[in-house]
Amino acid sequence: MKRALRICASVVALAAATAAMPVAAMADWLEEAAKPLKGTEVNGIFLDRPGYRAIIKLLPEFEKKTGIKVNYEIVPYENTREKEVLNFTSRGDLTMALVDLVWIGEFAENGWLVPVEELAKDKAITDPNLKLDGFFPLLLEAFGSWGGTVYGLPFDNYSGLLFYNSCKLKEAGFDKPPATWEEVMTVYGPKLTDKSKNQYAYALQSRRGETQSADSFMRFLWPFGGSLLNKEFKSNLMSKESQTGLNFRQDLMKYMPPGVVSFDHAEAVNALAQGQVAMITEWSAFYSTLADPATSKLGDCLAVAPEPAGPAGRLPALGGFSLAVASQATPEQQKATWLFIQWATSEAIAKAYVEAGGVSGRMAVYNDPEIKAKYTFVEPMVASWQAGVPEYRPRFPAWPAISEIVAEWGSKMMLGEVTVEGGSKEIGTRMEAILGKDGYYDGKKKLLQ
């Protein structure tokens, strides 16, 4: 499995050349770089999630320092890709692309993004402390890179984590969270579920859409040794390992609340926050919601651990975004957007960003003693990012169409409308038809995911 970071040689050279520069010499680089760009506007899309609310809190600092105006529209995740694709194909006003892990192949192959290597050639607008090697390698590879080229810098980065109510576990006789999915099923599930009191061990966000395909379906393939595709890009869903994982998910539903198939992130998080369930596997970005007394009853009972391991080990969910410069922007807008992206993802503001509720892709901030002490999600999240699967969801342009198929038939499996075997065959047949039409089987396209 390919996990090594592949960055263009010139960008590596840039990172190496700037890594040893004294921070004091870099303090005013942004103000100097922005002087010719004062009054330029950056246009992008944000989501209504903690990481975006965090950068919005810090935004006045950037605008004051640079004179660059950052315009953003808050869009539901479900509509974001469609809105961006329409904007790029019609040469609209977006100067910045918000790129989900699974959109990077589509956006890069269509020429909608400016490579970082090209931007970094202009030293006048490039942070001398850019330090691409300061990002977690897994994140820069998965979120920002395609075909060996870096297009975006990691932003609003997620790892799947186990959030749990330590008080409920203690009451049930447990002094630690489950280490494996098998323990969830055979040990924790029975003791933490009391249907007469509407109390359940676990909730799995499974609403039809990307939540079903990414957060529910894919979560139970990798840890069990399965995968969506094999090396030839044919369906791997009928393998013993994939079938074991999907059947395990089906069996685990007896310890989940009724209606869990309609749970999105908000419902799963709320089920834990309000005490209906004892455990959820959710993105690291939801820590601030679960820790906030205004939205959660957990208080000191909130605890965090890595996702449970399966027979193939601990291979947690991987999700998140990168920020990239849109090729359709004018030269001045591209420069201003590049300045904003570097600032928003920099080591310089990483601590303030985390304290405002964001999750940084920078390694250094998580070595800060104050951050480690204050945010209990840091240690398990960092552990998850040491060894993950960049292709947790395939990142090629075909994924949006395939995701719809997985979401439809994955939901039908959970609802009992089809068997796991029958649903898997249906997904495989339809998925291979798309990949064949797109040229993955006749050599027209490289087998990149």
PDB file of C-alpha atoms in Angstrom, residues 29-284:
ATOM      1  CA  TRP A  29       7.011  38.388   5.421  1.00  0.00           C
ATOM      2  CA  LEU A  30       3.223  38.396   5.057  1.00  0.00           C
ATOM      3  CA  GLU A  31       2.834  42.169   5.333  1.00  0.00           C
ATOM      4  CA  GLU A  32       5.611  42.744   2.809  1.00  0.00           C
ATOM      5  CA  ALA A  33       4.250  40.162   0.399  1.00  0.00           C
ATOM      6  CA  ALA A  34       0.744  41.625   0.578  1.00  0.00           C
ATOM      7  CA  LYS A  35       1.635  45.283  -0.067  1.00  0.00           C
ATOM      8  CA  PRO A  36       1.164  45.090  -3.867  1.00  0.00           C
ATOM      9  CA  LEU A  37      -2.057  43.113  -3.352  1.00  0.00           C
ATOM     10  CA  LYS A  38      -3.895  45.442  -0.971  1.00  0.00           C
ATOM     11  CA  GLY A  39      -7.579  45.563  -1.884  1.00  0.00           C
ATOM     12  CA  THR A  40      -7.507  42.225  -3.728  1.00  0.00           C
ATOM     13  CA  GLU A  41     -10.366  39.875  -2.842  1.00  0.00           C
ATOM     14  CA  VAL A  42     -10.234  36.144  -2.149  1.00  0.00           C
ATOM     15  CA  ASN A  43     -13.447  34.186  -2.762  1.00  0.00           C
ATOM     16  CA  GLY A  44     -14.058  30.748  -1.301  1.00  0.00           C
ATOM     17  CA  ILE A  45     -16.515  28.340   0.276  1.00  0.00           C
ATOM     18  CA  PHE A  46     -16.579  27.341   3.943  1.00  0.00           C
ATOM     19  CA  LEU A  47     -18.651  24.741   5.781  1.00  0.00           C
ATOM     20  CA  ASP A  48     -20.691  25.166   8.956  1.00  0.00           C
ATOM     21  CA  ARG A  49     -18.218  23.159  11.018  1.00  0.00           C
ATOM     22  CA  PRO A  50     -15.845  23.944  13.900  1.00  0.00           C
ATOM     23  CA  GLY A  51     -12.716  24.268  11.739  1.00  0.00           C
ATOM     24  CA  TYR A  52     -14.282  26.978   9.600  1.00  0.00           C
ATOM     25  CA  ARG A  53     -15.768  28.851  12.523  1.00  0.00           C
ATOM     26  CA  ALA A  54     -12.260  28.808  14.000  1.00  0.00           C
ATOM     27  CA  ILE A  55     -10.582  30.383  10.957  1.00  0.00           C
ATOM     28  CA  ILE A  56     -13.386  32.944  10.705  1.00  0.00           C
ATOM     29  CA  LYS A  57     -12.584  34.040  14.277  1.00  0.00           C
ATOM     30  CA  LEU A  58      -8.957  34.617  13.268  1.00  0.00           C
ATOM     31  CA  LEU A  59      -9.725  36.184   9.890  1.00  0.00           C
ATOM     32  CA  PRO A  60      -9.664  39.848  11.039  1.00  0.00           C
ATOM     33  CA  GLU A  61      -5.973  39.403  11.900  1.00  0.00           C
ATOM     34  CA  PHE A  62      -5.164  38.361   8.320  1.00  0.00           C
ATOM     35  CA  GLU A  63      -7.244  41.097   6.715  1.00  0.00           C
ATOM     36  CA  LYS A  64      -5.770  43.791   8.933  1.00  0.00           C
ATOM     37  CA  LYS A  65      -2.214  42.621   8.288  1.00  0.00           C
ATOM     38  CA  THR A  66      -2.588  42.258   4.523  1.00  0.00           C
ATOM     39  CA  GLY A  67      -5.370  44.531   3.322  1.00  0.00           C
ATOM     40  CA  ILE A  68      -6.726  41.504   1.443  1.00  0.00           C
ATOM     41  CA  LYS A  69     -10.453  40.845   1.784  1.00  0.00           C
ATOM     42  CA  VAL A  70     -11.549  37.236   2.236  1.00  0.00           C
ATOM     43  CA  ASN A  71     -15.116  36.609   1.092  1.00  0.00           C
ATOM     44  CA  TYR A  72     -16.664  33.281   2.025  1.00  0.00           C
ATOM     45  CA  GLU A  73     -20.019  31.625   1.579  1.00  0.00           C
ATOM     46  CA  ILE A  74     -21.074  28.987   4.092  1.00  0.00           C
ATOM     47  CA  VAL A  75     -22.520  26.053   2.165  1.00  0.00           C
ATOM     48  CA  PRO A  76     -23.827  22.662   3.377  1.00  0.00           C
ATOM     49  CA  TYR A  77     -21.288  19.938   2.674  1.00  0.00           C
ATOM     50  CA  GLU A  78     -23.777  18.053   0.500  1.00  0.00           C
ATOM     51  CA  ASN A  79     -23.958  20.990  -1.933  1.00  0.00           C
ATOM     52  CA  THR A  80     -20.314  22.078  -1.899  1.00  0.00           C
ATOM     53  CA  ARG A  81     -18.830  19.916  -4.650  1.00  0.00           C
ATOM     54  CA  GLU A  82     -21.704  20.637  -7.033  1.00  0.00           C
ATOM     55  CA  LYS A  83     -21.408  24.366  -6.391  1.00  0.00           C
ATOM     56  CA  GLU A  84     -17.642  24.380  -6.938  1.00  0.00           C
ATOM     57  CA  VAL A  85     -17.787  22.244 -10.087  1.00  0.00           C
ATOM     58  CA  LEU A  86     -20.421  24.561 -11.588  1.00  0.00           C
ATOM     59  CA  ASN A  87     -18.298  27.589 -10.708  1.00  0.00           C
ATOM     60  CA  PHE A  88     -15.129  26.141 -12.220  1.00  0.00           C
ATOM     61  CA  THR A  89     -16.780  24.879 -15.405  1.00  0.00           C
ATOM     62  CA  SER A  90     -18.447  28.252 -15.992  1.00  0.00           C
ATOM     63  CA  ARG A  91     -15.303  30.188 -15.014  1.00  0.00           C
ATOM     64  CA  GLY A  92     -16.996  31.868 -12.084  1.00  0.00           C
ATOM     65  CA  ASP A  93     -15.686  33.969  -9.223  1.00  0.00           C
ATOM     66  CA  LEU A  94     -14.102  31.412  -6.876  1.00  0.00           C
ATOM     67  CA  THR A  95     -10.390  32.048  -6.379  1.00  0.00           C
ATOM     68  CA  MET A  96      -9.939  29.291  -3.796  1.00  0.00           C
ATOM     69  CA  ALA A  97     -10.979  25.657  -3.937  1.00  0.00           C
ATOM     70  CA  LEU A  98     -12.098  23.754  -0.862  1.00  0.00           C
ATOM     71  CA  VAL A  99     -11.048  20.223  -1.810  1.00  0.00           C
ATOM     72  CA  ASP A 100     -12.411  17.212   0.017  1.00  0.00           C
ATOM     73  CA  LEU A 101     -10.103  14.213   0.135  1.00  0.00           C
ATOM     74  CA  VAL A 102     -12.281  12.492  -2.470  1.00  0.00           C
ATOM     75  CA  TRP A 103     -12.420  15.463  -4.860  1.00  0.00           C
ATOM     76  CA  ILE A 104      -8.678  15.934  -5.327  1.00  0.00           C
ATOM     77  CA  GLY A 105      -8.449  13.622  -8.371  1.00  0.00           C
ATOM     78  CA  GLU A 106     -11.381  15.238 -10.145  1.00  0.00           C
ATOM     79  CA  PHE A 107     -10.274  18.817  -9.449  1.00  0.00           C
ATOM     80  CA  ALA A 108      -6.637  18.158 -10.376  1.00  0.00           C
ATOM     81  CA  GLU A 109      -7.331  16.197 -13.553  1.00  0.00           C
ATOM     82  CA  ASN A 110      -9.688  18.907 -14.802  1.00  0.00           C
ATOM     83  CA  GLY A 111      -7.013  21.568 -14.387  1.00  0.00           C
ATOM     84  CA  TRP A 112      -8.980  23.589 -11.851  1.00  0.00           C
ATOM     85  CA  LEU A 113      -6.096  23.847  -9.352  1.00  0.00           C
ATOM     86  CA  VAL A 114      -2.698  25.566  -9.473  1.00  0.00           C
ATOM     87  CA  PRO A 115       0.138  23.260  -8.312  1.00  0.00           C
ATOM     88  CA  VAL A 116       1.955  24.387  -5.173  1.00  0.00           C
ATOM     89  CA  GLU A 117       5.266  23.984  -6.993  1.00  0.00           C
ATOM     90  CA  GLU A 118       4.236  26.661  -9.473  1.00  0.00           C
ATOM     91  CA  LEU A 119       3.089  29.060  -6.754  1.00  0.00           C
ATOM     92  CA  ALA A 120       6.182  28.485  -4.638  1.00  0.00           C
ATOM     93  CA  LYS A 121       8.467  29.579  -7.478  1.00  0.00           C
ATOM     94  CA  ASP A 122       7.497  33.171  -6.668  1.00  0.00           C
ATOM     95  CA  LYS A 123       9.562  33.791  -3.528  1.00  0.00           C
ATOM     96  CA  ALA A 124       7.964  37.228  -3.057  1.00  0.00           C
ATOM     97  CA  ILE A 125       4.626  35.610  -2.129  1.00  0.00           C
ATOM     98  CA  THR A 126       5.878  32.392  -0.515  1.00  0.00           C
ATOM     99  CA  ASP A 127       6.355  32.037   3.222  1.00  0.00           C
ATOM    100  CA  PRO A 128      10.057  31.424   3.893  1.00  0.00           C
ATOM    101  CA  ASN A 129       8.840  29.159   6.690  1.00  0.00           C
ATOM    102  CA  LEU A 130       6.355  27.260   4.521  1.00  0.00           C
ATOM    103  CA  LYS A 131       7.787  23.901   5.656  1.00  0.00           C
ATOM    104  CA  LEU A 132       5.736  21.385   3.738  1.00  0.00           C
ATOM    105  CA  ASP A 133       7.532  18.734   5.766  1.00  0.00           C
ATOM    106  CA  GLY A 134       5.855  20.214   8.845  1.00  0.00           C
ATOM    107  CA  PHE A 135       2.514  18.687   7.816  1.00  0.00           C
ATOM    108  CA  PHE A 136       1.666  15.122   8.754  1.00  0.00           C
ATOM    109  CA  PRO A 137       2.847  13.208   5.654  1.00  0.00           C
ATOM    110  CA  LEU A 138      -0.374  11.198   5.503  1.00  0.00           C
ATOM    111  CA  LEU A 139      -2.446  14.389   5.353  1.00  0.00           C
ATOM    112  CA  LEU A 140      -0.413  16.118   2.670  1.00  0.00           C
ATOM    113  CA  GLU A 141      -0.496  12.949   0.573  1.00  0.00           C
ATOM    114  CA  ALA A 142      -4.190  12.192   1.038  1.00  0.00           C
ATOM    115  CA  PHE A 143      -5.760  15.643   1.049  1.00  0.00           C
ATOM    116  CA  GLY A 144      -3.470  17.776  -1.080  1.00  0.00           C
ATOM    117  CA  SER A 145      -1.667  15.546  -3.599  1.00  0.00           C
ATOM    118  CA  TRP A 146      -2.582  13.744  -6.796  1.00  0.00           C
ATOM    119  CA  GLY A 147      -0.329  11.814  -9.152  1.00  0.00           C
ATOM    120  CA  GLY A 148       2.807  12.985  -7.361  1.00  0.00           C
ATOM    121  CA  THR A 149       1.934  16.692  -7.465  1.00  0.00           C
ATOM    122  CA  VAL A 150       0.919  18.797  -4.464  1.00  0.00           C
ATOM    123  CA  TYR A 151      -2.056  21.045  -5.196  1.00  0.00           C
ATOM    124  CA  GLY A 152      -3.415  22.026  -1.783  1.00  0.00           C
ATOM    125  CA  LEU A 153      -2.405  22.407   1.839  1.00  0.00           C
ATOM    126  CA  PRO A 154      -4.239  20.398   4.537  1.00  0.00           C
ATOM    127  CA  PHE A 155      -7.062  22.263   6.289  1.00  0.00           C
ATOM    128  CA  ASP A 156      -9.888  21.080   8.555  1.00  0.00           C
ATOM    129  CA  ASN A 157      -8.353  17.642   8.916  1.00  0.00           C
ATOM    130  CA  TYR A 158     -10.125  14.698  10.487  1.00  0.00           C
ATOM    131  CA  SER A 159      -9.319  11.342  11.904  1.00  0.00           C
ATOM    132  CA  GLY A 160     -11.942   8.906  13.010  1.00  0.00           C
ATOM    133  CA  LEU A 161     -11.834   8.603  16.812  1.00  0.00           C
ATOM    134  CA  LEU A 162     -13.740   6.760  19.496  1.00  0.00           C
ATOM    135  CA  PHE A 163     -15.570   9.285  21.673  1.00  0.00           C
ATOM    136  CA  TYR A 164     -17.102   7.746  24.763  1.00  0.00           C
ATOM    137  CA  ASN A 165     -18.839   8.441  28.042  1.00  0.00           C
ATOM    138  CA  SER A 166     -16.301   7.270  30.625  1.00  0.00           C
ATOM    139  CA  CYS A 167     -18.909   7.499  33.400  1.00  0.00           C
ATOM    140  CA  LYS A 168     -21.261   5.087  31.635  1.00  0.00           C
ATOM    141  CA  LEU A 169     -18.391   2.701  30.984  1.00  0.00           C
ATOM    142  CA  LYS A 170     -17.327   2.865  34.629  1.00  0.00           C
ATOM    143  CA  GLU A 171     -20.881   2.168  35.805  1.00  0.00           C
ATOM    144  CA  ALA A 172     -20.884  -0.928  33.582  1.00  0.00           C
ATOM    145  CA  GLY A 173     -17.622  -2.123  35.121  1.00  0.00           C
ATOM    146  CA  PHE A 174     -15.143  -0.940  32.491  1.00  0.00           C
ATOM    147  CA  ASP A 175     -12.040   1.068  33.364  1.00  0.00           C
ATOM    148  CA  LYS A 176     -10.966   1.593  29.757  1.00  0.00           C
ATOM    149  CA  PRO A 177     -12.540   1.753  26.290  1.00  0.00           C
ATOM    150  CA  PRO A 178     -12.667  -1.216  23.919  1.00  0.00           C
ATOM    151  CA  ALA A 179      -9.440  -1.840  22.039  1.00  0.00           C
ATOM    152  CA  THR A 180     -11.023  -3.949  19.293  1.00  0.00           C
ATOM    153  CA  TRP A 181     -14.278  -4.128  17.381  1.00  0.00           C
ATOM    154  CA  GLU A 182     -14.676  -7.667  18.660  1.00  0.00           C
ATOM    155  CA  GLU A 183     -14.741  -6.281  22.222  1.00  0.00           C
ATOM    156  CA  VAL A 184     -17.385  -3.748  21.182  1.00  0.00           C
ATOM    157  CA  MET A 185     -19.563  -6.589  19.912  1.00  0.00           C
ATOM    158  CA  THR A 186     -19.074  -9.273  22.536  1.00  0.00           C
ATOM    159  CA  VAL A 187     -18.176  -7.432  25.759  1.00  0.00           C
ATOM    160  CA  TYR A 188     -19.163  -3.769  25.748  1.00  0.00           C
ATOM    161  CA  GLY A 189     -22.263  -3.941  23.569  1.00  0.00           C
ATOM    162  CA  PRO A 190     -24.329  -6.248  25.797  1.00  0.00           C
ATOM    163  CA  LYS A 191     -23.448  -4.447  29.044  1.00  0.00           C
ATOM    164  CA  LEU A 192     -24.015  -0.939  27.733  1.00  0.00           C
ATOM    165  CA  THR A 193     -27.351  -1.593  26.013  1.00  0.00           C
ATOM    166  CA  ASP A 194     -30.709  -1.450  27.800  1.00  0.00           C
ATOM    167  CA  LYS A 195     -33.467  -1.029  25.243  1.00  0.00           C
ATOM    168  CA  SER A 196     -36.137  -0.644  27.947  1.00  0.00           C
ATOM    169  CA  LYS A 197     -34.384   2.582  28.999  1.00  0.00           C
ATOM    170  CA  ASN A 198     -33.562   3.688  25.435  1.00  0.00           C
ATOM    171  CA  GLN A 199     -29.868   3.248  26.233  1.00  0.00           C
ATOM    172  CA  TYR A 200     -27.471   1.879  23.639  1.00  0.00           C
ATOM    173  CA  ALA A 201     -23.796   1.039  23.465  1.00  0.00           C
ATOM    174  CA  TYR A 202     -22.952   2.635  20.140  1.00  0.00           C
ATOM    175  CA  ALA A 203     -24.234   4.865  17.354  1.00  0.00           C
ATOM    176  CA  LEU A 204     -22.908   4.757  13.787  1.00  0.00           C
ATOM    177  CA  GLN A 205     -23.790   7.759  11.629  1.00  0.00           C
ATOM    178  CA  SER A 206     -25.299   6.137   8.531  1.00  0.00           C
ATOM    179  CA  ARG A 207     -27.573   8.591   6.707  1.00  0.00           C
ATOM    180  CA  ARG A 208     -27.815   7.912   2.999  1.00  0.00           C
ATOM    181  CA  GLY A 209     -25.268  10.021   1.148  1.00  0.00           C
ATOM    182  CA  GLU A 210     -21.553  10.523   1.780  1.00  0.00           C
ATOM    183  CA  THR A 211     -22.217   9.826   5.470  1.00  0.00           C
ATOM    184  CA  GLN A 212     -23.360   6.292   4.637  1.00  0.00           C
ATOM    185  CA  SER A 213     -20.660   5.594   2.071  1.00  0.00           C
ATOM    186  CA  ALA A 214     -17.715   7.115   3.947  1.00  0.00           C
ATOM    187  CA  ASP A 215     -18.556   7.120   7.640  1.00  0.00           C
ATOM    188  CA  SER A 216     -20.507   3.877   7.834  1.00  0.00           C
ATOM    189  CA  PHE A 217     -19.782   1.526   4.939  1.00  0.00           C
ATOM    190  CA  MET A 218     -16.050   2.155   4.445  1.00  0.00           C
ATOM    191  CA  ARG A 219     -15.386   2.191   8.188  1.00  0.00           C
ATOM    192  CA  PHE A 220     -16.060  -1.537   8.355  1.00  0.00           C
ATOM    193  CA  LEU A 221     -14.024  -2.605   5.330  1.00  0.00           C
ATOM    194  CA  TRP A 222     -10.429  -1.634   6.080  1.00  0.00           C
ATOM    195  CA  PRO A 223     -10.041  -2.814   9.724  1.00  0.00           C
ATOM    196  CA  PHE A 224     -11.368  -6.215   8.688  1.00  0.00           C
ATOM    197  CA  GLY A 225      -8.870  -6.544   5.846  1.00  0.00           C
ATOM    198  CA  GLY A 226     -11.323  -5.597   3.127  1.00  0.00           C
ATOM    199  CA  SER A 227     -11.444  -2.794   0.592  1.00  0.00           C
ATOM    200  CA  LEU A 228     -13.707  -1.388  -2.083  1.00  0.00           C
ATOM    201  CA  LEU A 229     -11.365  -2.241  -4.973  1.00  0.00           C
ATOM    202  CA  ASN A 230      -8.597  -4.714  -5.693  1.00  0.00           C
ATOM    203  CA  LYS A 231      -5.323  -3.858  -7.478  1.00  0.00           C
ATOM    204  CA  GLU A 232      -6.997  -4.206 -10.887  1.00  0.00           C
ATOM    205  CA  PHE A 233      -9.751  -1.764  -9.843  1.00  0.00           C
ATOM    206  CA  LYS A 234     -12.368  -4.489  -9.795  1.00  0.00           C
ATOM    207  CA  SER A 235     -14.760  -4.796  -6.887  1.00  0.00           C
ATOM    208  CA  ASN A 236     -13.273  -6.406  -3.789  1.00  0.00           C
ATOM    209  CA  LEU A 237     -16.555  -6.426  -1.879  1.00  0.00           C
ATOM    210  CA  MET A 238     -17.124 -10.144  -2.305  1.00  0.00           C
ATOM    211  CA  SER A 239     -13.806 -11.028  -0.671  1.00  0.00           C
ATOM    212  CA  LYS A 240     -14.014 -12.899   2.611  1.00  0.00           C
ATOM    213  CA  GLU A 241     -12.546  -9.927   4.484  1.00  0.00           C
ATOM    214  CA  SER A 242     -14.944  -7.350   3.038  1.00  0.00           C
ATOM    215  CA  GLN A 243     -17.944  -9.586   3.659  1.00  0.00           C
ATOM    216  CA  THR A 244     -16.814 -10.195   7.244  1.00  0.00           C
ATOM    217  CA  GLY A 245     -16.612  -6.466   7.911  1.00  0.00           C
ATOM    218  CA  LEU A 246     -19.990  -5.644   6.353  1.00  0.00           C
ATOM    219  CA  ASN A 247     -21.725  -8.516   8.139  1.00  0.00           C
ATOM    220  CA  PHE A 248     -20.106  -7.392  11.387  1.00  0.00           C
ATOM    221  CA  ARG A 249     -21.637  -3.933  10.882  1.00  0.00           C
ATOM    222  CA  GLN A 250     -25.037  -5.533  10.338  1.00  0.00           C
ATOM    223  CA  ASP A 251     -24.755  -7.613  13.532  1.00  0.00           C
ATOM    224  CA  LEU A 252     -23.587  -4.609  15.550  1.00  0.00           C
ATOM    225  CA  MET A 253     -26.849  -2.794  14.845  1.00  0.00           C
ATOM    226  CA  LYS A 254     -28.515  -4.617  17.750  1.00  0.00           C
ATOM    227  CA  TYR A 255     -26.528  -2.349  20.057  1.00  0.00           C
ATOM    228  CA  MET A 256     -27.443   0.845  18.190  1.00  0.00           C
ATOM    229  CA  PRO A 257     -30.509   3.106  18.557  1.00  0.00           C
ATOM    230  CA  PRO A 258     -33.525   2.505  16.319  1.00  0.00           C
ATOM    231  CA  GLY A 259     -33.379   4.749  13.282  1.00  0.00           C
ATOM    232  CA  VAL A 260     -29.581   4.913  13.269  1.00  0.00           C
ATOM    233  CA  VAL A 261     -29.665   4.508   9.483  1.00  0.00           C
ATOM    234  CA  SER A 262     -31.016   8.068   9.326  1.00  0.00           C
ATOM    235  CA  PHE A 263     -28.374   9.484  11.695  1.00  0.00           C
ATOM    236  CA  ASP A 264     -26.074  12.104  10.231  1.00  0.00           C
ATOM    237  CA  HIS A 265     -23.105  13.531  12.170  1.00  0.00           C
ATOM    238  CA  ALA A 266     -25.286  15.848  14.229  1.00  0.00           C
ATOM    239  CA  GLU A 267     -27.571  13.041  15.378  1.00  0.00           C
ATOM    240  CA  ALA A 268     -24.703  10.708  16.300  1.00  0.00           C
ATOM    241  CA  VAL A 269     -22.850  13.415  18.201  1.00  0.00           C
ATOM    242  CA  ASN A 270     -26.043  14.465  19.970  1.00  0.00           C
ATOM    243  CA  ALA A 271     -26.822  10.859  20.974  1.00  0.00           C
ATOM    244  CA  LEU A 272     -23.542  10.743  22.880  1.00  0.00           C
ATOM    245  CA  ALA A 273     -23.767  14.329  24.129  1.00  0.00           C
ATOM    246  CA  GLN A 274     -27.226  13.797  25.601  1.00  0.00           C
ATOM    247  CA  GLY A 275     -26.552  10.369  27.100  1.00  0.00           C
ATOM    248  CA  GLN A 276     -28.473   8.038  24.790  1.00  0.00           C
ATOM    249  CA  VAL A 277     -25.376   6.113  23.714  1.00  0.00           C
ATOM    250  CA  ALA A 278     -22.088   5.335  25.407  1.00  0.00           C
ATOM    251  CA  MET A 279     -19.780   5.409  22.368  1.00  0.00           C
ATOM    252  CA  ILE A 280     -19.540   6.812  18.855  1.00  0.00           C
ATOM    253  CA  THR A 281     -16.851   6.785  16.179  1.00  0.00           C
ATOM    254  CA  GLU A 282     -16.710  10.304  14.815  1.00  0.00           C
ATOM    255  CA  TRP A 283     -14.371  12.841  13.272  1.00  0.00           C
ATOM    256  CA  SER A 284     -11.863  14.570  15.509  1.00  0.00           C
TER     257      SER A 284
END
